[in-house]
Amino acid sequence: MKVIYPGSFDPVTNGHLDIIQRAAKNFDEVTVAILDNKSKSPLFTIEERIAMLKEATKSLENVNIDSFSGLLVDYVAKSNTNTVLRGLRAISDYENEMRNALANNSLNNDVETIFMVSKSEYTFLSSSVVKEIASFNGDVKNMVPEVVCKQLKEKYK
Ligand code: PNS
């Protein structure tokens, strides 16, 4: 079974990476689909986010990195799967995730969303938290892959 793991990944965190690694074990193929949405004013360009995710997942043979713009359901319709994977960190994620899953399914009845629960050690972790800490020169080395740590230092130097 193939799954699409979509997100902004601005930047990818160890929490995302944990979901990707566990998905790679449990599914035949995992496509990480990065949303290219300039209106969200991301810190990292789409090219930078692709490069960081490629580096962080290079040892995982059944994981590939792609990007999309527009609606997720349109991207899913052009792929060879109908299954979207999302991670759930806490109950607070559930409301948004349920809304998106229902919206996506109402736009395209074939699109199914499945969820993996994040490890408890990553419950607090998000790209926003990482950017905030890094912007004040805080240590994020236990929160993100090494390549992201380097790139954050570059951005905020
Ligand atoms: O990492 P994020 O920012 O939580 O990921 C959210 C993402 C990219 C999965 C979601 O915003 C998305 O799919 N955006 C594309 C537009 C869309 O299809 N929205 C869902 C219908 S409301």
Short mmCIF file of N, CA and C and ligand atoms in Angstrom, two decimals:
data_model
loop_
_atom_site.label_atom_id
_atom_site.label_comp_id
_atom_site.label_asym_id
_atom_site.label_seq_id
_atom_site.Cartn_x
_atom_site.Cartn_y
_atom_site.Cartn_z
N MET A 1 0.84 -1.20 0.00
CA MET A 1 0.00 0.00 0.00
C MET A 1 0.88 1.26 0.00
N LYS A 2 0.45 2.24 -0.78
CA LYS A 2 1.21 3.49 -0.88
C LYS A 2 0.46 4.59 -0.13
N VAL A 3 1.19 5.45 0.59
CA VAL A 3 0.54 6.57 1.28
C VAL A 3 1.23 7.89 0.93
N ILE A 4 0.43 8.95 1.00
CA ILE A 4 0.95 10.30 0.81
C ILE A 4 0.95 10.99 2.18
N TYR A 5 2.11 11.50 2.57
CA TYR A 5 2.23 12.19 3.86
C TYR A 5 2.44 13.67 3.56
N PRO A 6 1.35 14.47 3.57
CA PRO A 6 1.47 15.87 3.17
C PRO A 6 1.75 16.79 4.37
N GLY A 7 2.31 17.94 4.09
CA GLY A 7 2.54 18.93 5.15
C GLY A 7 3.31 20.11 4.62
N SER A 8 3.52 21.09 5.52
CA SER A 8 4.31 22.27 5.14
C SER A 8 5.80 22.01 5.33
N PHE A 9 6.15 21.25 6.37
CA PHE A 9 7.54 20.88 6.64
C PHE A 9 8.48 22.09 6.57
N ASP A 10 8.10 23.13 7.32
CA ASP A 10 8.86 24.39 7.29
C ASP A 10 9.49 24.68 8.65
N PRO A 11 10.48 23.92 9.09
CA PRO A 11 11.14 22.80 8.42
C PRO A 11 10.66 21.46 8.99
N VAL A 12 11.18 20.37 8.39
CA VAL A 12 10.90 19.02 8.90
C VAL A 12 11.51 18.90 10.31
N THR A 13 10.75 18.28 11.23
CA THR A 13 11.23 18.09 12.61
C THR A 13 11.45 16.59 12.85
N ASN A 14 12.02 16.27 14.02
CA ASN A 14 12.18 14.85 14.37
C ASN A 14 10.83 14.17 14.56
N GLY A 15 9.80 14.95 14.90
CA GLY A 15 8.45 14.39 15.02
C GLY A 15 7.94 13.92 13.65
N HIS A 16 8.13 14.76 12.61
CA HIS A 16 7.77 14.35 11.25
C HIS A 16 8.57 13.11 10.84
N LEU A 17 9.87 13.18 11.14
CA LEU A 17 10.77 12.11 10.71
C LEU A 17 10.38 10.77 11.35
N ASP A 18 9.95 10.83 12.60
CA ASP A 18 9.51 9.60 13.29
C ASP A 18 8.30 9.00 12.57
N ILE A 19 7.36 9.86 12.18
CA ILE A 19 6.18 9.36 11.44
C ILE A 19 6.63 8.76 10.10
N ILE A 20 7.55 9.45 9.41
CA ILE A 20 8.02 8.96 8.10
C ILE A 20 8.70 7.59 8.25
N GLN A 21 9.55 7.48 9.28
CA GLN A 21 10.27 6.20 9.49
C GLN A 21 9.31 5.07 9.81
N ARG A 22 8.33 5.36 10.66
CA ARG A 22 7.36 4.30 11.01
C ARG A 22 6.46 3.98 9.83
N ALA A 23 6.11 4.99 9.03
CA ALA A 23 5.29 4.74 7.83
C ALA A 23 6.08 3.89 6.84
N ALA A 24 7.39 4.17 6.71
CA ALA A 24 8.23 3.43 5.76
C ALA A 24 8.29 1.94 6.13
N LYS A 25 8.17 1.65 7.44
CA LYS A 25 8.18 0.25 7.90
C LYS A 25 6.85 -0.44 7.61
N ASN A 26 5.79 0.34 7.64
CA ASN A 26 4.44 -0.26 7.61
C ASN A 26 3.74 -0.18 6.26
N PHE A 27 4.29 0.64 5.34
CA PHE A 27 3.67 0.76 4.02
C PHE A 27 4.72 0.49 2.94
N ASP A 28 4.26 0.12 1.76
CA ASP A 28 5.20 -0.21 0.69
C ASP A 28 5.94 1.03 0.20
N GLU A 29 5.21 2.14 0.13
CA GLU A 29 5.82 3.36 -0.40
C GLU A 29 5.22 4.58 0.30
N VAL A 30 6.09 5.53 0.62
CA VAL A 30 5.64 6.75 1.30
C VAL A 30 6.10 7.95 0.45
N THR A 31 5.15 8.76 0.02
CA THR A 31 5.49 10.00 -0.67
C THR A 31 5.25 11.17 0.28
N VAL A 32 6.33 11.86 0.62
CA VAL A 32 6.20 13.06 1.45
C VAL A 32 5.89 14.20 0.48
N ALA A 33 4.72 14.82 0.64
CA ALA A 33 4.28 15.85 -0.31
C ALA A 33 4.29 17.21 0.40
N ILE A 34 5.21 18.05 -0.03
CA ILE A 34 5.40 19.35 0.65
C ILE A 34 4.52 20.41 -0.03
N LEU A 35 3.72 21.09 0.79
CA LEU A 35 2.85 22.14 0.24
C LEU A 35 3.68 23.36 -0.14
N ASP A 36 3.59 23.74 -1.41
CA ASP A 36 4.27 24.94 -1.91
C ASP A 36 3.25 26.07 -1.91
N ASN A 37 3.17 26.76 -0.76
CA ASN A 37 2.15 27.79 -0.61
C ASN A 37 2.83 29.09 -0.18
N LYS A 38 3.07 29.96 -1.17
CA LYS A 38 3.85 31.17 -0.88
C LYS A 38 3.07 32.12 0.02
N SER A 39 1.74 32.01 0.01
CA SER A 39 0.95 32.93 0.84
C SER A 39 1.14 32.65 2.33
N LYS A 40 1.67 31.47 2.66
CA LYS A 40 1.96 31.16 4.08
C LYS A 40 3.29 31.77 4.53
N SER A 41 4.00 32.47 3.59
CA SER A 41 5.33 33.04 3.85
C SER A 41 6.24 32.10 4.64
N PRO A 42 6.60 30.99 4.02
CA PRO A 42 7.46 30.04 4.74
C PRO A 42 8.86 30.60 4.98
N LEU A 43 9.52 30.11 6.03
CA LEU A 43 10.91 30.51 6.30
C LEU A 43 11.82 29.93 5.22
N PHE A 44 11.56 28.66 4.85
CA PHE A 44 12.39 27.98 3.87
C PHE A 44 11.67 27.90 2.52
N THR A 45 12.41 28.09 1.44
CA THR A 45 11.82 27.97 0.11
C THR A 45 11.45 26.50 -0.12
N ILE A 46 10.64 26.27 -1.12
CA ILE A 46 10.24 24.89 -1.42
C ILE A 46 11.48 24.05 -1.78
N GLU A 47 12.43 24.67 -2.49
CA GLU A 47 13.66 23.94 -2.86
C GLU A 47 14.46 23.55 -1.61
N GLU A 48 14.54 24.48 -0.66
CA GLU A 48 15.27 24.19 0.59
C GLU A 48 14.58 23.07 1.38
N ARG A 49 13.24 23.13 1.42
CA ARG A 49 12.51 22.11 2.18
C ARG A 49 12.65 20.74 1.53
N ILE A 50 12.62 20.71 0.19
CA ILE A 50 12.81 19.44 -0.53
C ILE A 50 14.20 18.88 -0.22
N ALA A 51 15.21 19.75 -0.30
CA ALA A 51 16.60 19.29 -0.09
C ALA A 51 16.78 18.75 1.33
N MET A 52 16.21 19.45 2.32
CA MET A 52 16.37 18.98 3.71
C MET A 52 15.67 17.64 3.92
N LEU A 53 14.47 17.50 3.35
CA LEU A 53 13.75 16.23 3.51
C LEU A 53 14.46 15.09 2.78
N LYS A 54 15.04 15.39 1.61
CA LYS A 54 15.78 14.34 0.88
C LYS A 54 16.96 13.87 1.70
N GLU A 55 17.68 14.82 2.28
CA GLU A 55 18.85 14.47 3.10
C GLU A 55 18.42 13.66 4.33
N ALA A 56 17.36 14.11 4.99
CA ALA A 56 16.94 13.46 6.24
C ALA A 56 16.37 12.06 6.02
N THR A 57 15.92 11.77 4.79
CA THR A 57 15.28 10.47 4.53
C THR A 57 16.10 9.62 3.56
N LYS A 58 17.38 10.01 3.34
CA LYS A 58 18.13 9.34 2.27
C LYS A 58 18.35 7.84 2.51
N SER A 59 18.29 7.41 3.77
CA SER A 59 18.51 5.98 4.04
C SER A 59 17.22 5.16 3.89
N LEU A 60 16.11 5.82 3.64
CA LEU A 60 14.83 5.11 3.55
C LEU A 60 14.47 4.91 2.08
N GLU A 61 14.64 3.66 1.63
CA GLU A 61 14.52 3.41 0.18
C GLU A 61 13.12 3.59 -0.38
N ASN A 62 12.11 3.35 0.45
CA ASN A 62 10.73 3.44 -0.07
C ASN A 62 10.06 4.78 0.23
N VAL A 63 10.90 5.79 0.52
CA VAL A 63 10.36 7.14 0.77
C VAL A 63 10.80 8.06 -0.34
N ASN A 64 9.87 8.79 -0.93
CA ASN A 64 10.26 9.81 -1.91
C ASN A 64 9.64 11.15 -1.56
N ILE A 65 10.30 12.19 -2.06
CA ILE A 65 9.92 13.56 -1.69
C ILE A 65 9.36 14.27 -2.92
N ASP A 66 8.22 14.92 -2.73
CA ASP A 66 7.57 15.64 -3.84
C ASP A 66 6.99 16.93 -3.28
N SER A 67 6.49 17.79 -4.16
CA SER A 67 5.82 19.00 -3.68
C SER A 67 4.51 19.16 -4.45
N PHE A 68 3.62 19.95 -3.88
CA PHE A 68 2.35 20.22 -4.58
C PHE A 68 1.87 21.61 -4.22
N SER A 69 1.02 22.16 -5.10
CA SER A 69 0.36 23.41 -4.75
C SER A 69 -1.13 23.21 -5.03
N GLY A 70 -1.94 24.04 -4.44
CA GLY A 70 -3.39 23.88 -4.64
C GLY A 70 -3.95 22.87 -3.66
N LEU A 71 -5.05 22.24 -4.08
CA LEU A 71 -5.75 21.32 -3.16
C LEU A 71 -5.05 19.97 -3.08
N LEU A 72 -5.00 19.44 -1.86
CA LEU A 72 -4.41 18.12 -1.66
C LEU A 72 -5.16 17.05 -2.45
N VAL A 73 -6.50 17.15 -2.49
CA VAL A 73 -7.27 16.12 -3.20
C VAL A 73 -6.91 16.07 -4.69
N ASP A 74 -6.56 17.23 -5.27
CA ASP A 74 -6.18 17.25 -6.70
C ASP A 74 -4.83 16.54 -6.89
N TYR A 75 -3.93 16.76 -5.93
CA TYR A 75 -2.63 16.07 -5.99
C TYR A 75 -2.84 14.56 -5.82
N VAL A 76 -3.69 14.20 -4.86
CA VAL A 76 -3.94 12.77 -4.60
C VAL A 76 -4.54 12.12 -5.84
N ALA A 77 -5.46 12.82 -6.51
CA ALA A 77 -6.14 12.25 -7.68
C ALA A 77 -5.16 11.93 -8.81
N LYS A 78 -4.05 12.70 -8.86
CA LYS A 78 -3.05 12.47 -9.93
C LYS A 78 -2.03 11.40 -9.52
N SER A 79 -2.10 10.94 -8.28
CA SER A 79 -1.12 9.95 -7.82
C SER A 79 -1.70 8.55 -7.97
N ASN A 80 -0.92 7.54 -7.57
CA ASN A 80 -1.44 6.17 -7.69
C ASN A 80 -1.87 5.60 -6.35
N THR A 81 -2.40 6.48 -5.51
CA THR A 81 -3.00 6.03 -4.25
C THR A 81 -4.14 6.97 -3.89
N ASN A 82 -4.98 6.55 -2.95
CA ASN A 82 -6.03 7.47 -2.47
C ASN A 82 -5.90 7.67 -0.97
N THR A 83 -4.74 7.30 -0.41
CA THR A 83 -4.59 7.31 1.05
C THR A 83 -3.63 8.39 1.51
N VAL A 84 -4.14 9.23 2.39
CA VAL A 84 -3.36 10.32 2.97
C VAL A 84 -3.04 9.94 4.42
N LEU A 85 -1.79 10.15 4.82
CA LEU A 85 -1.37 9.86 6.19
C LEU A 85 -1.08 11.17 6.91
N ARG A 86 -1.60 11.30 8.14
CA ARG A 86 -1.27 12.46 8.97
C ARG A 86 -0.90 11.98 10.36
N GLY A 87 -0.05 12.75 11.03
CA GLY A 87 0.32 12.44 12.40
C GLY A 87 -0.57 13.22 13.37
N LEU A 88 -0.86 12.59 14.50
CA LEU A 88 -1.63 13.27 15.55
C LEU A 88 -0.78 13.33 16.79
N ARG A 89 -0.51 14.58 17.24
CA ARG A 89 0.31 14.73 18.45
C ARG A 89 -0.53 14.72 19.71
N ALA A 90 -1.67 15.36 19.64
CA ALA A 90 -2.50 15.54 20.83
C ALA A 90 -3.94 15.76 20.40
N ILE A 91 -4.83 15.73 21.37
CA ILE A 91 -6.25 15.95 21.07
C ILE A 91 -6.46 17.28 20.35
N SER A 92 -5.60 18.27 20.69
CA SER A 92 -5.75 19.59 20.05
C SER A 92 -5.54 19.52 18.54
N ASP A 93 -4.78 18.56 18.05
CA ASP A 93 -4.61 18.39 16.59
C ASP A 93 -5.87 17.82 15.96
N TYR A 94 -6.60 17.08 16.76
CA TYR A 94 -7.68 16.25 16.20
C TYR A 94 -8.75 17.07 15.47
N GLU A 95 -9.08 18.23 16.08
CA GLU A 95 -10.17 19.04 15.52
C GLU A 95 -9.86 19.48 14.07
N ASN A 96 -8.67 20.05 13.90
CA ASN A 96 -8.24 20.48 12.56
C ASN A 96 -8.13 19.32 11.59
N GLU A 97 -7.54 18.24 12.10
CA GLU A 97 -7.31 17.08 11.24
C GLU A 97 -8.61 16.44 10.79
N MET A 98 -9.57 16.40 11.72
CA MET A 98 -10.86 15.82 11.37
C MET A 98 -11.56 16.70 10.34
N ARG A 99 -11.47 18.03 10.54
CA ARG A 99 -12.09 18.97 9.59
C ARG A 99 -11.48 18.79 8.19
N ASN A 100 -10.15 18.72 8.13
CA ASN A 100 -9.49 18.56 6.83
C ASN A 100 -9.82 17.22 6.18
N ALA A 101 -9.82 16.16 7.00
CA ALA A 101 -10.11 14.82 6.46
C ALA A 101 -11.54 14.79 5.90
N LEU A 102 -12.47 15.40 6.63
CA LEU A 102 -13.86 15.41 6.16
C LEU A 102 -14.01 16.28 4.92
N ALA A 103 -13.32 17.44 4.92
CA ALA A 103 -13.40 18.34 3.75
C ALA A 103 -12.82 17.62 2.53
N ASN A 104 -11.68 16.97 2.72
CA ASN A 104 -11.05 16.28 1.59
C ASN A 104 -11.93 15.15 1.08
N ASN A 105 -12.54 14.42 2.00
CA ASN A 105 -13.41 13.31 1.59
C ASN A 105 -14.68 13.82 0.93
N SER A 106 -15.14 15.01 1.33
CA SER A 106 -16.34 15.53 0.66
C SER A 106 -16.00 16.06 -0.73
N LEU A 107 -14.75 16.52 -0.90
CA LEU A 107 -14.32 16.97 -2.24
C LEU A 107 -14.09 15.79 -3.17
N ASN A 108 -13.57 14.71 -2.60
CA ASN A 108 -13.32 13.50 -3.39
C ASN A 108 -13.55 12.29 -2.49
N ASN A 109 -14.64 11.61 -2.77
CA ASN A 109 -15.10 10.51 -1.95
C ASN A 109 -14.10 9.35 -1.86
N ASP A 110 -13.17 9.30 -2.82
CA ASP A 110 -12.18 8.21 -2.81
C ASP A 110 -11.03 8.47 -1.84
N VAL A 111 -10.85 9.72 -1.44
CA VAL A 111 -9.69 10.06 -0.62
C VAL A 111 -9.94 9.69 0.83
N GLU A 112 -9.06 8.83 1.35
CA GLU A 112 -9.15 8.40 2.75
C GLU A 112 -7.96 8.96 3.52
N THR A 113 -8.21 9.38 4.76
CA THR A 113 -7.11 9.86 5.61
C THR A 113 -6.93 8.89 6.76
N ILE A 114 -5.70 8.47 6.97
CA ILE A 114 -5.40 7.62 8.13
C ILE A 114 -4.41 8.37 9.03
N PHE A 115 -4.43 8.03 10.31
CA PHE A 115 -3.62 8.77 11.28
C PHE A 115 -2.66 7.85 12.02
N MET A 116 -1.48 8.38 12.30
CA MET A 116 -0.55 7.70 13.20
C MET A 116 -0.33 8.61 14.39
N VAL A 117 -0.33 8.04 15.58
CA VAL A 117 -0.12 8.84 16.78
C VAL A 117 1.38 9.08 16.98
N SER A 118 1.73 10.34 17.17
CA SER A 118 3.14 10.69 17.37
C SER A 118 3.64 10.10 18.69
N LYS A 119 4.94 9.88 18.75
CA LYS A 119 5.52 9.43 20.02
C LYS A 119 5.33 10.52 21.06
N SER A 120 5.14 10.13 22.32
CA SER A 120 4.83 11.12 23.37
C SER A 120 5.96 12.15 23.51
N GLU A 121 7.20 11.74 23.25
CA GLU A 121 8.31 12.70 23.40
C GLU A 121 8.23 13.84 22.38
N TYR A 122 7.41 13.68 21.34
CA TYR A 122 7.29 14.73 20.32
C TYR A 122 6.00 15.52 20.42
N THR A 123 5.23 15.29 21.49
CA THR A 123 3.92 15.93 21.61
C THR A 123 4.01 17.46 21.51
N PHE A 124 5.07 18.02 22.06
CA PHE A 124 5.21 19.49 22.09
C PHE A 124 5.83 20.04 20.80
N LEU A 125 6.38 19.15 19.99
CA LEU A 125 7.26 19.59 18.90
C LEU A 125 6.48 20.02 17.66
N SER A 126 6.83 21.18 17.13
CA SER A 126 6.24 21.63 15.87
C SER A 126 7.28 22.48 15.15
N SER A 127 7.07 22.69 13.87
CA SER A 127 7.99 23.53 13.10
C SER A 127 8.02 24.94 13.70
N SER A 128 6.87 25.43 14.15
CA SER A 128 6.80 26.80 14.71
C SER A 128 7.63 26.92 15.98
N VAL A 129 7.51 25.90 16.87
CA VAL A 129 8.28 25.92 18.12
C VAL A 129 9.78 25.93 17.80
N VAL A 130 10.16 25.08 16.84
CA VAL A 130 11.57 24.99 16.45
C VAL A 130 12.07 26.34 15.92
N LYS A 131 11.26 26.99 15.07
CA LYS A 131 11.69 28.28 14.49
C LYS A 131 11.81 29.34 15.58
N GLU A 132 10.87 29.33 16.51
CA GLU A 132 10.93 30.32 17.58
C GLU A 132 12.19 30.14 18.43
N ILE A 133 12.48 28.90 18.81
CA ILE A 133 13.67 28.65 19.63
C ILE A 133 14.94 29.04 18.85
N ALA A 134 14.99 28.59 17.58
CA ALA A 134 16.19 28.86 16.77
C ALA A 134 16.37 30.37 16.55
N SER A 135 15.27 31.09 16.42
CA SER A 135 15.37 32.54 16.14
C SER A 135 15.97 33.29 17.33
N PHE A 136 15.84 32.70 18.55
CA PHE A 136 16.45 33.31 19.73
C PHE A 136 17.74 32.59 20.11
N ASN A 137 18.32 31.91 19.12
CA ASN A 137 19.61 31.25 19.34
C ASN A 137 19.57 30.05 20.28
N GLY A 138 18.37 29.50 20.50
CA GLY A 138 18.24 28.34 21.38
C GLY A 138 18.71 27.08 20.67
N ASP A 139 18.92 26.04 21.47
CA ASP A 139 19.47 24.79 20.94
C ASP A 139 18.35 23.87 20.46
N VAL A 140 18.34 23.56 19.16
CA VAL A 140 17.28 22.70 18.62
C VAL A 140 17.82 21.36 18.14
N LYS A 141 19.07 21.04 18.55
CA LYS A 141 19.69 19.85 17.94
C LYS A 141 18.97 18.53 18.26
N ASN A 142 18.22 18.49 19.37
CA ASN A 142 17.46 17.27 19.66
C ASN A 142 16.06 17.28 19.05
N MET A 143 15.75 18.32 18.32
CA MET A 143 14.38 18.48 17.80
C MET A 143 14.28 18.30 16.29
N VAL A 144 15.41 18.48 15.61
CA VAL A 144 15.39 18.43 14.13
C VAL A 144 16.57 17.62 13.62
N PRO A 145 16.48 17.10 12.38
CA PRO A 145 17.64 16.43 11.79
C PRO A 145 18.82 17.40 11.68
N GLU A 146 20.03 16.82 11.62
CA GLU A 146 21.24 17.64 11.60
C GLU A 146 21.24 18.69 10.48
N VAL A 147 20.79 18.27 9.31
CA VAL A 147 20.79 19.18 8.15
C VAL A 147 19.92 20.40 8.43
N VAL A 148 18.81 20.19 9.15
CA VAL A 148 17.90 21.30 9.45
C VAL A 148 18.54 22.24 10.47
N CYS A 149 19.24 21.65 11.44
CA CYS A 149 19.94 22.42 12.46
C CYS A 149 20.91 23.40 11.78
N LYS A 150 21.66 22.88 10.82
CA LYS A 150 22.64 23.71 10.09
C LYS A 150 21.94 24.83 9.34
N GLN A 151 20.85 24.48 8.64
CA GLN A 151 20.13 25.46 7.83
C GLN A 151 19.49 26.55 8.70
N LEU A 152 19.01 26.15 9.88
CA LEU A 152 18.40 27.14 10.78
C LEU A 152 19.46 28.13 11.26
N LYS A 153 20.67 27.60 11.54
CA LYS A 153 21.76 28.50 11.99
C LYS A 153 22.08 29.51 10.89
N GLU A 154 22.07 29.03 9.62
CA GLU A 154 22.32 29.92 8.48
C GLU A 154 21.26 31.02 8.40
N LYS A 155 19.99 30.60 8.52
CA LYS A 155 18.87 31.55 8.38
C LYS A 155 18.91 32.64 9.45
N TYR A 156 19.24 32.23 10.67
CA TYR A 156 19.12 33.16 11.79
C TYR A 156 20.46 33.77 12.22
N LYS A 157 21.51 33.60 11.41
CA LYS A 157 22.81 34.11 11.89
C LYS A 157 22.87 35.63 11.74
O1 PNS B 1 2.07 20.71 8.08
P1 PNS B 1 0.72 21.35 7.99
O2 PNS B 1 0.87 22.81 7.71
O3 PNS B 1 -0.13 21.04 9.18
O4 PNS B 1 0.02 20.68 6.71
C1 PNS B 1 -1.27 21.06 6.32
C2 PNS B 1 -1.59 20.56 4.88
C3 PNS B 1 -0.51 21.03 3.93
C4 PNS B 1 -1.66 19.06 4.87
C5 PNS B 1 -2.98 21.15 4.52
O5 PNS B 1 -3.00 22.52 4.82
C6 PNS B 1 -3.30 20.99 3.04
O6 PNS B 1 -3.55 19.90 2.58
N1 PNS B 1 -3.29 22.12 2.28
C7 PNS B 1 -3.58 22.15 0.88
C8 PNS B 1 -4.94 22.81 0.62
C9 PNS B 1 -6.03 21.82 0.96
O7 PNS B 1 -6.26 20.89 0.22
N2 PNS B 1 -6.66 21.97 2.15
C10 PNS B 1 -7.58 20.98 2.70
C11 PNS B 1 -9.02 21.30 2.49
S1 PNS B 1 -9.57 22.49 3.69
#
